[in-house]
Short mmCIF file of C-alpha atoms (C1' of nucleotides) in Angstrom, two decimals:
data_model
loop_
_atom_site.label_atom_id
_atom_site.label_comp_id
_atom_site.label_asym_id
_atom_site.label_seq_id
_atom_site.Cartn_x
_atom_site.Cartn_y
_atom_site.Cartn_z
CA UNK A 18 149.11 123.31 280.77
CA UNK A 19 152.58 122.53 279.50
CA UNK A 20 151.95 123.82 275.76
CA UNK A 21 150.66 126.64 274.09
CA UNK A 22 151.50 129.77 275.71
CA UNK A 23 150.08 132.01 273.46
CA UNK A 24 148.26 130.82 270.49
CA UNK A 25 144.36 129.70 270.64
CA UNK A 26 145.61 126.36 268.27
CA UNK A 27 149.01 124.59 269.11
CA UNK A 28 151.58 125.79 266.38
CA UNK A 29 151.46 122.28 265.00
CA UNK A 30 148.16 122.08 263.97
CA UNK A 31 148.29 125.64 262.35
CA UNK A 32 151.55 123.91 260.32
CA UNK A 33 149.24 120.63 259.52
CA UNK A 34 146.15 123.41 258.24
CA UNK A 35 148.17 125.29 256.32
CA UNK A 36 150.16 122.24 254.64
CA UNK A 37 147.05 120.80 254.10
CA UNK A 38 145.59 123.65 252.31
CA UNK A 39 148.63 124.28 250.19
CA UNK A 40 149.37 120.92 249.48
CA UNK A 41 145.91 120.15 248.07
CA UNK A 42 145.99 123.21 246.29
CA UNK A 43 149.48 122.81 244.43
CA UNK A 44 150.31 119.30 244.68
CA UNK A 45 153.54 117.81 246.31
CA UNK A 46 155.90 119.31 243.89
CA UNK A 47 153.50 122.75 243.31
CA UNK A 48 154.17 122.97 247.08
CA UNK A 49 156.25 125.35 248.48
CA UNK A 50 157.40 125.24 252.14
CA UNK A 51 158.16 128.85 252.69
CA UNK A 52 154.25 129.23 251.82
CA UNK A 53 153.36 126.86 254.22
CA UNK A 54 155.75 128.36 257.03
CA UNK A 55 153.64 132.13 255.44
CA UNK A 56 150.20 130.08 255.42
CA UNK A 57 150.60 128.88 258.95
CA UNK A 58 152.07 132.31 260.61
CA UNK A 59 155.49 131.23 261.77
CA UNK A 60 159.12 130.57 259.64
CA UNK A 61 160.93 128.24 257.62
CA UNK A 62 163.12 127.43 260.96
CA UNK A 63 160.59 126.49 263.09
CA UNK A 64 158.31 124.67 260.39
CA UNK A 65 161.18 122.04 259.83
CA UNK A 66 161.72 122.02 263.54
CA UNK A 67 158.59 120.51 263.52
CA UNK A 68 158.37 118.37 260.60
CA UNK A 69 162.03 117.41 259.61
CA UNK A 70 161.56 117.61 255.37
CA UNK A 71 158.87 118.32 253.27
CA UNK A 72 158.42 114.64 252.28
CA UNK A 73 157.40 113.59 256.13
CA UNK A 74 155.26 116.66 256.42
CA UNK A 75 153.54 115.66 252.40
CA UNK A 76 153.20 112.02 254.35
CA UNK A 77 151.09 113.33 257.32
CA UNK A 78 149.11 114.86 255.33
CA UNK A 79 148.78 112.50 253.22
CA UNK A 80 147.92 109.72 255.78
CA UNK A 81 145.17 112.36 257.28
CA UNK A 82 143.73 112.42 254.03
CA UNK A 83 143.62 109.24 252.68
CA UNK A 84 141.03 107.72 254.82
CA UNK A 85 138.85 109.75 254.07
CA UNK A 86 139.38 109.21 250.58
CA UNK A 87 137.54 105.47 250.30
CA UNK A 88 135.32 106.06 253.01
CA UNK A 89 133.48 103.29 255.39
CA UNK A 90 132.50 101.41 252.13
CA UNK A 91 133.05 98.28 253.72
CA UNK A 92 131.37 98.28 256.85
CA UNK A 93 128.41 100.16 254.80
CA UNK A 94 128.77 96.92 252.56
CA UNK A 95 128.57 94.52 255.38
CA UNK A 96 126.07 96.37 257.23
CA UNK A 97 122.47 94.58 257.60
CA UNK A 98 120.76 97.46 255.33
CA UNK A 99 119.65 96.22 252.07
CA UNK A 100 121.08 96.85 248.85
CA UNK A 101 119.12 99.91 247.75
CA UNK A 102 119.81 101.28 251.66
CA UNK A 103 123.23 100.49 251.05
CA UNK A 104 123.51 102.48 247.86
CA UNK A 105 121.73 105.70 249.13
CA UNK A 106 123.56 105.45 252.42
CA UNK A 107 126.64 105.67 250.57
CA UNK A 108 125.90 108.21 247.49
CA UNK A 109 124.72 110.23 250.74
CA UNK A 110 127.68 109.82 253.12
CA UNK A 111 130.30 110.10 250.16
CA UNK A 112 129.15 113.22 248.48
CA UNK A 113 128.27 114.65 252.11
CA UNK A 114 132.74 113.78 252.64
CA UNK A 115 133.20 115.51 249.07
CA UNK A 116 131.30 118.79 250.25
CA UNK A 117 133.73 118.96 253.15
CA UNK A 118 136.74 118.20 251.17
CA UNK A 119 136.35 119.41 247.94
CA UNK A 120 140.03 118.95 246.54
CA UNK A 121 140.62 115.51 248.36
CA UNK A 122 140.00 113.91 244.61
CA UNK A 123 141.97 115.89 242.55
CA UNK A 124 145.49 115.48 245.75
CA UNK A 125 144.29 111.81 246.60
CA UNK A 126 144.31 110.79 242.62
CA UNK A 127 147.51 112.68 241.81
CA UNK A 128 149.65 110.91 244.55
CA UNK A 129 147.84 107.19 243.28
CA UNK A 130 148.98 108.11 239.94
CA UNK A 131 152.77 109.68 240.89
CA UNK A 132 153.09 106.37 243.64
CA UNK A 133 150.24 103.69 243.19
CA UNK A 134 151.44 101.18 245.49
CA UNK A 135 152.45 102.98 248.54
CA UNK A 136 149.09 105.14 247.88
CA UNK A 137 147.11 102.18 247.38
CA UNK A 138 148.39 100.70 250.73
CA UNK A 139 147.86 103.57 253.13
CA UNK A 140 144.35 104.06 251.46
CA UNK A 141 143.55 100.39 252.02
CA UNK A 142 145.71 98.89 254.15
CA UNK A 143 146.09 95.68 252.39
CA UNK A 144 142.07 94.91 252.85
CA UNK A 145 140.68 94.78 249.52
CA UNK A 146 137.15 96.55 248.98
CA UNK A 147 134.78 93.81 249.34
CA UNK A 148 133.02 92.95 245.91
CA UNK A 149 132.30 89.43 246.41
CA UNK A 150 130.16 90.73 248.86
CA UNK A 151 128.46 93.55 246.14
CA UNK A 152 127.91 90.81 243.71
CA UNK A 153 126.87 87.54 246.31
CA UNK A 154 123.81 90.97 247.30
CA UNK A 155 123.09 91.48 243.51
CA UNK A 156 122.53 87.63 243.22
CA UNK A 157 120.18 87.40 245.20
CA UNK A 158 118.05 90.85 244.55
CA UNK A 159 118.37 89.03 240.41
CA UNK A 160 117.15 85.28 241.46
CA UNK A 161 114.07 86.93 243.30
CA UNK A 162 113.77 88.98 240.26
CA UNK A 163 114.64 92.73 241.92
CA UNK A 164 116.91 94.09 239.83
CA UNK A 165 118.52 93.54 236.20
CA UNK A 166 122.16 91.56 236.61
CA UNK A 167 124.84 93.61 236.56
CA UNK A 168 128.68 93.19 237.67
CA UNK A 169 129.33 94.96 241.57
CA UNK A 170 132.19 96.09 240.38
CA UNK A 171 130.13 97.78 237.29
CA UNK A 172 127.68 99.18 240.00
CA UNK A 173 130.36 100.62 242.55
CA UNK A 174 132.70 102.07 239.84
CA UNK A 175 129.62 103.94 238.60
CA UNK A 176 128.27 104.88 241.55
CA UNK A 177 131.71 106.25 242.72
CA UNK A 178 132.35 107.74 239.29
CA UNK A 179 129.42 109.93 239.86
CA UNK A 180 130.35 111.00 243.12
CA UNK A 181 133.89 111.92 242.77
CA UNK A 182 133.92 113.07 239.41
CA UNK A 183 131.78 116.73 239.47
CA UNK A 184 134.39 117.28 242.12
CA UNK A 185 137.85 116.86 240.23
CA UNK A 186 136.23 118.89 237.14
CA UNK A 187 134.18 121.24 239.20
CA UNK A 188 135.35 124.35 237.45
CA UNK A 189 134.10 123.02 233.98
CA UNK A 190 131.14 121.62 235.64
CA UNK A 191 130.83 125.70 236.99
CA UNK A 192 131.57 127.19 234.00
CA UNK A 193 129.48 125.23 231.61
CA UNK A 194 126.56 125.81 234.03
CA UNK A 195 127.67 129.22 235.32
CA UNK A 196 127.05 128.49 238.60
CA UNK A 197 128.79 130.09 241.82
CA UNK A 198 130.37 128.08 244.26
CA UNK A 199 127.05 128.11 246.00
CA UNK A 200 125.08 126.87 242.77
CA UNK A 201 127.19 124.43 242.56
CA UNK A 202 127.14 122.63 246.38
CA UNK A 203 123.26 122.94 245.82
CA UNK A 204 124.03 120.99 242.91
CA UNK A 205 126.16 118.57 244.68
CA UNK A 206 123.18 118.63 247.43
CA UNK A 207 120.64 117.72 244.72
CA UNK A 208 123.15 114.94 242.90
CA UNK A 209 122.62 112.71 246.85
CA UNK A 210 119.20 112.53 245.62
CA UNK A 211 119.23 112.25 241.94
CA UNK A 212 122.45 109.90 241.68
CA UNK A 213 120.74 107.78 243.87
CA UNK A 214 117.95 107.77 241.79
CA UNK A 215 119.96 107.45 238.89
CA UNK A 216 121.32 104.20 240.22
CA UNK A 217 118.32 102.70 241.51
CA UNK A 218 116.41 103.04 237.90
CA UNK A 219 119.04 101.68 236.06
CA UNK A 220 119.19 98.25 238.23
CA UNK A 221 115.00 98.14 239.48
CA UNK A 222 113.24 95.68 237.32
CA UNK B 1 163.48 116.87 200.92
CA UNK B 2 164.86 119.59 203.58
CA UNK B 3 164.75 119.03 206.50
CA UNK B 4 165.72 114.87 208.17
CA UNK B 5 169.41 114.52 207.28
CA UNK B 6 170.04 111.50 209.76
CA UNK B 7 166.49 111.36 211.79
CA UNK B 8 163.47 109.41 210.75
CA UNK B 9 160.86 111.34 212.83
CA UNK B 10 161.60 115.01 212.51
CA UNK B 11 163.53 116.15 215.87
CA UNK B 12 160.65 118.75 216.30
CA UNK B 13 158.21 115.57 216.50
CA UNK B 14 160.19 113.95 218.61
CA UNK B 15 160.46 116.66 221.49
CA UNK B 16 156.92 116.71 221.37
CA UNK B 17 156.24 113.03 222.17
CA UNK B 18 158.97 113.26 224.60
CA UNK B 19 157.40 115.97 226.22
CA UNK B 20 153.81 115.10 225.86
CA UNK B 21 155.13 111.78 227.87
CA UNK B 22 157.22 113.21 230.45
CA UNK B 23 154.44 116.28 231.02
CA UNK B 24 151.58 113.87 231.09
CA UNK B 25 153.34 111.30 233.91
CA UNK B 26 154.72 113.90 235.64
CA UNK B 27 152.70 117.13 235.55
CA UNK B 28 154.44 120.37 234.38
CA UNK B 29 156.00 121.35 238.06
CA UNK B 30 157.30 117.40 238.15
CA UNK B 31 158.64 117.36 234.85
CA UNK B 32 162.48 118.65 234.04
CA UNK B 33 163.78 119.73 230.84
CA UNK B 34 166.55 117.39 231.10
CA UNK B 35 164.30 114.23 231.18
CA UNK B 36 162.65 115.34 228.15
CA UNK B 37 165.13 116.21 225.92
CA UNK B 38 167.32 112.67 227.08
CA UNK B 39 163.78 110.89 226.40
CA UNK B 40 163.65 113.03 223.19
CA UNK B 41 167.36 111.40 222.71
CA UNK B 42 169.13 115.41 222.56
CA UNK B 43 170.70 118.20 224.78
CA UNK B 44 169.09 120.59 226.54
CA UNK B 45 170.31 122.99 224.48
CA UNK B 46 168.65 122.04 221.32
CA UNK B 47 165.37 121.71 223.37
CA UNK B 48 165.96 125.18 224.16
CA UNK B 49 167.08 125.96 220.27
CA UNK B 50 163.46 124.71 219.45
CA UNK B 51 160.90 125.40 222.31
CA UNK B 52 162.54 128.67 224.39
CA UNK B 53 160.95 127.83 227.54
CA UNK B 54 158.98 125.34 229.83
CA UNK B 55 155.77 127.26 229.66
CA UNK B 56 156.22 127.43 225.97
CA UNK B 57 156.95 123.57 225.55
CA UNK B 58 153.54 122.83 228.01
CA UNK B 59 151.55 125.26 226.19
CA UNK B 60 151.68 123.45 222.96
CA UNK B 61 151.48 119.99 224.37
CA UNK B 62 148.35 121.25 226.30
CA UNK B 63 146.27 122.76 223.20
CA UNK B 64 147.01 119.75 221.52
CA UNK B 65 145.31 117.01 223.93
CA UNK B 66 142.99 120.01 225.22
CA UNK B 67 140.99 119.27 221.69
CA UNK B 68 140.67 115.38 222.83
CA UNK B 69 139.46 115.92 225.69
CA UNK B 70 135.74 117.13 225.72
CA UNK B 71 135.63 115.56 222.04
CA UNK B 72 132.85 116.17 219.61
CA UNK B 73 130.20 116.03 222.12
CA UNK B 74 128.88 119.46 219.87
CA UNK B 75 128.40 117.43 216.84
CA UNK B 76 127.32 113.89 218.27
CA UNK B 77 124.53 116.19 220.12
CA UNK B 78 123.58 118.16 217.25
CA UNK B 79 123.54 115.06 215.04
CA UNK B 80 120.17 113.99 213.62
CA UNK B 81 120.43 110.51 215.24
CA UNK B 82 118.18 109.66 218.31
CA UNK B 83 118.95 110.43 222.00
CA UNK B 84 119.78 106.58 222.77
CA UNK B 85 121.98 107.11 219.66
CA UNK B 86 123.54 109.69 220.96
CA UNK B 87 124.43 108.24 224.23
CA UNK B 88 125.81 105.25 222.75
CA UNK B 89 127.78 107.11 220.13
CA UNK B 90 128.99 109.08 222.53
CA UNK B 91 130.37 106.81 225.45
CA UNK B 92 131.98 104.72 222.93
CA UNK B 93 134.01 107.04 220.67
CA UNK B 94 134.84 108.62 224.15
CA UNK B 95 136.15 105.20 226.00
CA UNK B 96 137.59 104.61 222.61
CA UNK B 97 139.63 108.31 223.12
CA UNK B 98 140.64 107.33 226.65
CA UNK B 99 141.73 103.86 226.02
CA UNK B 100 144.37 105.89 223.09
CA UNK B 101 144.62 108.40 225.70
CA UNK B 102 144.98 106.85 229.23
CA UNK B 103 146.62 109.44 230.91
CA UNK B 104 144.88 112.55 229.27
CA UNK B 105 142.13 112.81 232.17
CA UNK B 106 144.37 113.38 235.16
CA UNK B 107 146.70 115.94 233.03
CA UNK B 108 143.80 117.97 231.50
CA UNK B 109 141.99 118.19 234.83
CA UNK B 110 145.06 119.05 236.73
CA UNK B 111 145.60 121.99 234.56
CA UNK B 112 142.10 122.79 235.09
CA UNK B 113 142.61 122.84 238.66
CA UNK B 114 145.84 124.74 238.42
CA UNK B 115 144.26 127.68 236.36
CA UNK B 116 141.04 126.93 234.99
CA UNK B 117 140.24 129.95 233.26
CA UNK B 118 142.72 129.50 230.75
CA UNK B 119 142.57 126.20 230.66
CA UNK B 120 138.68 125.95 229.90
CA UNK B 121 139.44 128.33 227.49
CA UNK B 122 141.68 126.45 225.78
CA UNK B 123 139.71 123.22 225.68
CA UNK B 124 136.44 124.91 224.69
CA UNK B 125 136.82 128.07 223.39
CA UNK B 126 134.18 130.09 224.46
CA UNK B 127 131.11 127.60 223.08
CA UNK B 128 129.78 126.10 226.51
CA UNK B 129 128.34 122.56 225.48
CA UNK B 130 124.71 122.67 224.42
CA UNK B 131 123.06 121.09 227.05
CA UNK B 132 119.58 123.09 226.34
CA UNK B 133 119.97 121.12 223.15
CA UNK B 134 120.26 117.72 225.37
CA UNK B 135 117.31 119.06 227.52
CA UNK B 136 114.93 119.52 224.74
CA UNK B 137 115.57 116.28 223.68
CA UNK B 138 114.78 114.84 226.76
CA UNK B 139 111.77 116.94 227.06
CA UNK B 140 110.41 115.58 223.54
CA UNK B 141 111.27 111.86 224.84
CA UNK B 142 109.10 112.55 228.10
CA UNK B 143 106.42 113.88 226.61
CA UNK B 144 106.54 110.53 224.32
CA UNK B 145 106.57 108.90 227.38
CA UNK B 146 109.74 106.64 226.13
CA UNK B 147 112.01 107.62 229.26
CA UNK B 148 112.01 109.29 232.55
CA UNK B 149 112.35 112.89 233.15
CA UNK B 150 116.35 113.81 234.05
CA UNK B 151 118.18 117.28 234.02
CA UNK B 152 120.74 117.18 230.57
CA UNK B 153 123.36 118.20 232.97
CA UNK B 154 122.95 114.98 234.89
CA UNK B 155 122.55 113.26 232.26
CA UNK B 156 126.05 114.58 230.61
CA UNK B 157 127.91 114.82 233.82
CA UNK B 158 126.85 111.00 234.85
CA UNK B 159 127.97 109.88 231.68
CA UNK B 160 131.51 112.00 231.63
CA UNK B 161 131.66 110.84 234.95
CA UNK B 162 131.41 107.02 234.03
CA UNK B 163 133.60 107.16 230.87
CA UNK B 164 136.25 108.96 232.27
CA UNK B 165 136.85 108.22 236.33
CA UNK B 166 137.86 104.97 235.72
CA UNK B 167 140.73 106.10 233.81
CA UNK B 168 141.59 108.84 236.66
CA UNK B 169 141.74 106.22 239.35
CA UNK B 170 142.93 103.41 237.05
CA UNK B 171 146.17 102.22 239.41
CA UNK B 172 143.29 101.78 242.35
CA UNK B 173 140.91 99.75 239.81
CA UNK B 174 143.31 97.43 238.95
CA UNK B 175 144.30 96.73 242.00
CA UNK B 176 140.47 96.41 243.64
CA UNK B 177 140.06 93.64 240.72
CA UNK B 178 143.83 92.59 240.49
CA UNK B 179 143.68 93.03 236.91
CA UNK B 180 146.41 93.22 234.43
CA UNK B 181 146.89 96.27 231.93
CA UNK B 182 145.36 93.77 229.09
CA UNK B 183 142.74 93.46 231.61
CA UNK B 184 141.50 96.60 232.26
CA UNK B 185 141.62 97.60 228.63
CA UNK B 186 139.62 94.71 228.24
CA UNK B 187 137.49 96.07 230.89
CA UNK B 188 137.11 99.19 229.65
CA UNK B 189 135.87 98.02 226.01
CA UNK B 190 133.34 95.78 227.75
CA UNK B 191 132.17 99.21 230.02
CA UNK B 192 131.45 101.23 226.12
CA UNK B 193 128.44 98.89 226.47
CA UNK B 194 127.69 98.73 230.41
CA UNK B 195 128.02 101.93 230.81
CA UNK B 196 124.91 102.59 227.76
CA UNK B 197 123.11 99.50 229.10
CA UNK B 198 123.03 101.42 232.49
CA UNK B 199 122.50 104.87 231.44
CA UNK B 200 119.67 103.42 229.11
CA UNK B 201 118.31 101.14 231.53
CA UNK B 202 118.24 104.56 234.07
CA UNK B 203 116.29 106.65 231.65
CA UNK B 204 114.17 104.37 229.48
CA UNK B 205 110.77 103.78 230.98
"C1'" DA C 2 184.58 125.64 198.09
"C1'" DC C 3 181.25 127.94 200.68
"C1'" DT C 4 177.19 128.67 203.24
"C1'" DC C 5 173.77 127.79 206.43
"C1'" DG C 6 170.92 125.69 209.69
"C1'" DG C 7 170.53 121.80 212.76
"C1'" DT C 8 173.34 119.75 216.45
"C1'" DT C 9 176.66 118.84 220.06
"C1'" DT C 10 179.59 119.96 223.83
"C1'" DA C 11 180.48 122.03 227.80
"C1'" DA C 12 180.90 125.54 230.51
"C1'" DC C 13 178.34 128.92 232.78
"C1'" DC C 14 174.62 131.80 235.19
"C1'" DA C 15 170.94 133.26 238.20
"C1'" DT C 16 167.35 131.80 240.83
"C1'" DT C 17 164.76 128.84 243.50
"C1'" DT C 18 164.37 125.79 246.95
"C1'" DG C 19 164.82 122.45 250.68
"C1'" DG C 20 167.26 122.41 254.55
"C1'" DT C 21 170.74 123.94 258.35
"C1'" DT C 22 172.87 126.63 261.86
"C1'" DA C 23 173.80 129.65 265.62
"C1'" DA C 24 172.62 133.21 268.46
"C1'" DA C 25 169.27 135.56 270.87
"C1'" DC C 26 164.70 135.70 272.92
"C1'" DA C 27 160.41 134.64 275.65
"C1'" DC C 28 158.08 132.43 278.84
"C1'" DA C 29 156.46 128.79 281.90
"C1'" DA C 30 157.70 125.36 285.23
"C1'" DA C 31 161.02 123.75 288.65
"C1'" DT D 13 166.94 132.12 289.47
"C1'" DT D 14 167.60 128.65 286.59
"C1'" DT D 15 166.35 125.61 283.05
"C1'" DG D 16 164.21 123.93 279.08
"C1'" DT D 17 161.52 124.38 275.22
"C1'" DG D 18 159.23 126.91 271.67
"C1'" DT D 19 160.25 130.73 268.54
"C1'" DT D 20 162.44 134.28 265.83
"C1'" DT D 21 166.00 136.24 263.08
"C1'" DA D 22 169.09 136.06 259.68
"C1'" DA D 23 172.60 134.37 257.53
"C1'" DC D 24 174.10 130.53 255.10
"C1'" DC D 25 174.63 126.12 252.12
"C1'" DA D 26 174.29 122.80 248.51
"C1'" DA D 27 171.72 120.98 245.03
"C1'" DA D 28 168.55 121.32 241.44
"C1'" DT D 29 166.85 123.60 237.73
"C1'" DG D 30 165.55 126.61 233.82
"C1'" DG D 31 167.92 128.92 230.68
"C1'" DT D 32 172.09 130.98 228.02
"C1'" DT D 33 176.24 131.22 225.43
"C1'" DA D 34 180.03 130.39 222.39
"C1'" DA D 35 182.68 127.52 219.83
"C1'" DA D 36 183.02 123.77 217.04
"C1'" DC D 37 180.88 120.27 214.06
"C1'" DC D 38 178.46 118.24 210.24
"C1'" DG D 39 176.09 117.47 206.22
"C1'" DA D 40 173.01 118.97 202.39
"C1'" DG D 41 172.17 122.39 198.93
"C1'" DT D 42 174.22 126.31 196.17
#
DNA sequence: ACTCGGTTTAACCATTTGGTTAAACACAAA
DNA sequence: TTTGTGTTTAACCAAATGGTTAAACCGAGT
């Protein structure tokens, strides 16, 4: 062992957790480092030791994050399932990501809105989600007489709509149910079931 | 007259756009005094000679777009027309409020996130929404056999969801599609009927 | 002519904040 | 023992920022 002589987690993961935590709570400029250096156990010194400025340490984060953000839509949409597998696989999947990272919305959305190209890029790359591919699927399910027409980029800004949203305005969602946190990831539980259901009706001939 | 020696728009008015822009692109830790009293076309110190502080000056812009957000989804629900009325009614004057109010979503729900308690207070008082109303409605309707059986709250939060997450991650949308800001408003009128064809085609049996 | 409130100018203040520095320390590997 | 690296302490810095102050200005109503 060359590193950590004392601490169970190396000091720069306890810097990335904490960051994290405070970032997503406060935003980049609700952020304060001496609360990180606090959050993560250690001082202001040795937390830009590590991570020269607050902008490169906001940018790891951020480039953690971000993948998660748009999750494996593609290679869900290019997998061999068919379209109705491919829309509970990803209600599923996405709001299963959401329960594990509740505030990813509400930090992802504010950087796309403060930078929308740079965030855009290291979301994406430069690979654009792939709709032809939605609607060439939709085509066919409508000639054999499946499913109503509709637009894929209709269908996956819905469907995503409904998954992210409860999240970004979960405490008015809470409050006008008054539910606890619990209530509410039972909700969120329930919502991989009925969203998908939701979906499925509206299309289903 | 008074007041308006020189100014057309009262110089009150015109801090209060300024500020309602600069708070609304920026959020309230983003935003600096300066920027809003040069975009209100004054010094600092007259900002200060009319709103004392920063808190102050985001209060006020707050309670005023608080009211647009959740709009009168009370009285379009307690209306006498039909659910499907309802529905359509609603998403429409609601896309219709975001498409005059683009960047209202992402500031009210950061506040929200921020410190909801106040902020919920602020946008609805202390009258949750009456979604028992919006269940009994749907109960009647079943019972009818016209549509499916659905919780109100999924109902309602599907719907928000719809209307108002495309304005939240509009800088990703337009990009996905490669649309132009004419283009996505365009968009967004065609989703005020979409979005009812889909929620109707969901729930109608 | 005088007053009064909106307005400007410009200096000023205290605090916060991101970031730096230097010295001392601890500990593991060489 | 020495060396190097991670770490602390604590002082320090410069810039940004919210907010204040005082003096002068200006123009409309009295």
């Amino acid at each position: 062992m060359i590193k950590e002589r004392k601490n169970d987690k190396s000091t720069e993961q306890k810097i990335l957790e904490a960051a994290k935590q405070v970032f997503m709570e406060k935003g980049i400029d609700g952020a304060r480092m001496q609360d990180i250096a606090d959050k993560a156990g250690i001082n202001k010194a040795l937390l830009h030791y590590y991570f020269r400025s607050k902008e490169k340490l906001f940018e790891m984060i951020f480039m953690e994050e971000a993948r998660k953000f748009m999750p494996k839509v593609t290679s869900i949409m290019m997998s061999e399932l068919t379209l109705f597998e491919k829309i509970e696989k990803f209600v599923g999947e996405y709001i299963d990501t959401l329960l594990q990272n509740p505030l990813l919305p509400i930090f992802i959305l504010n950087e796309i809105n403060r930078n929308p190209k740079d965030a855009i890029k290291k979301i994406f790359g430069n690979q654009r989600p792939p709709i032809d591919k939605v609607d060439e699927l939709i085509t066919k399910l409508v000639k054999k007489g499946e499913i109503k027409p509709i637009k894929g980029i209709e269908l996956m800004v819905n469907m995503v709509s409904m998954c992210i949203f409860p999240f970004l305005a979960r405490p008015m969602v809470q409050w006008i149910t008054k539910a606890t946190d619990e209530e509410f990831v039972k909700l969120m539980e329930m919502r991989k079931k009925t969203v998908v259901k939701f979906v499925l009706d509206s299309i289903k001939k």
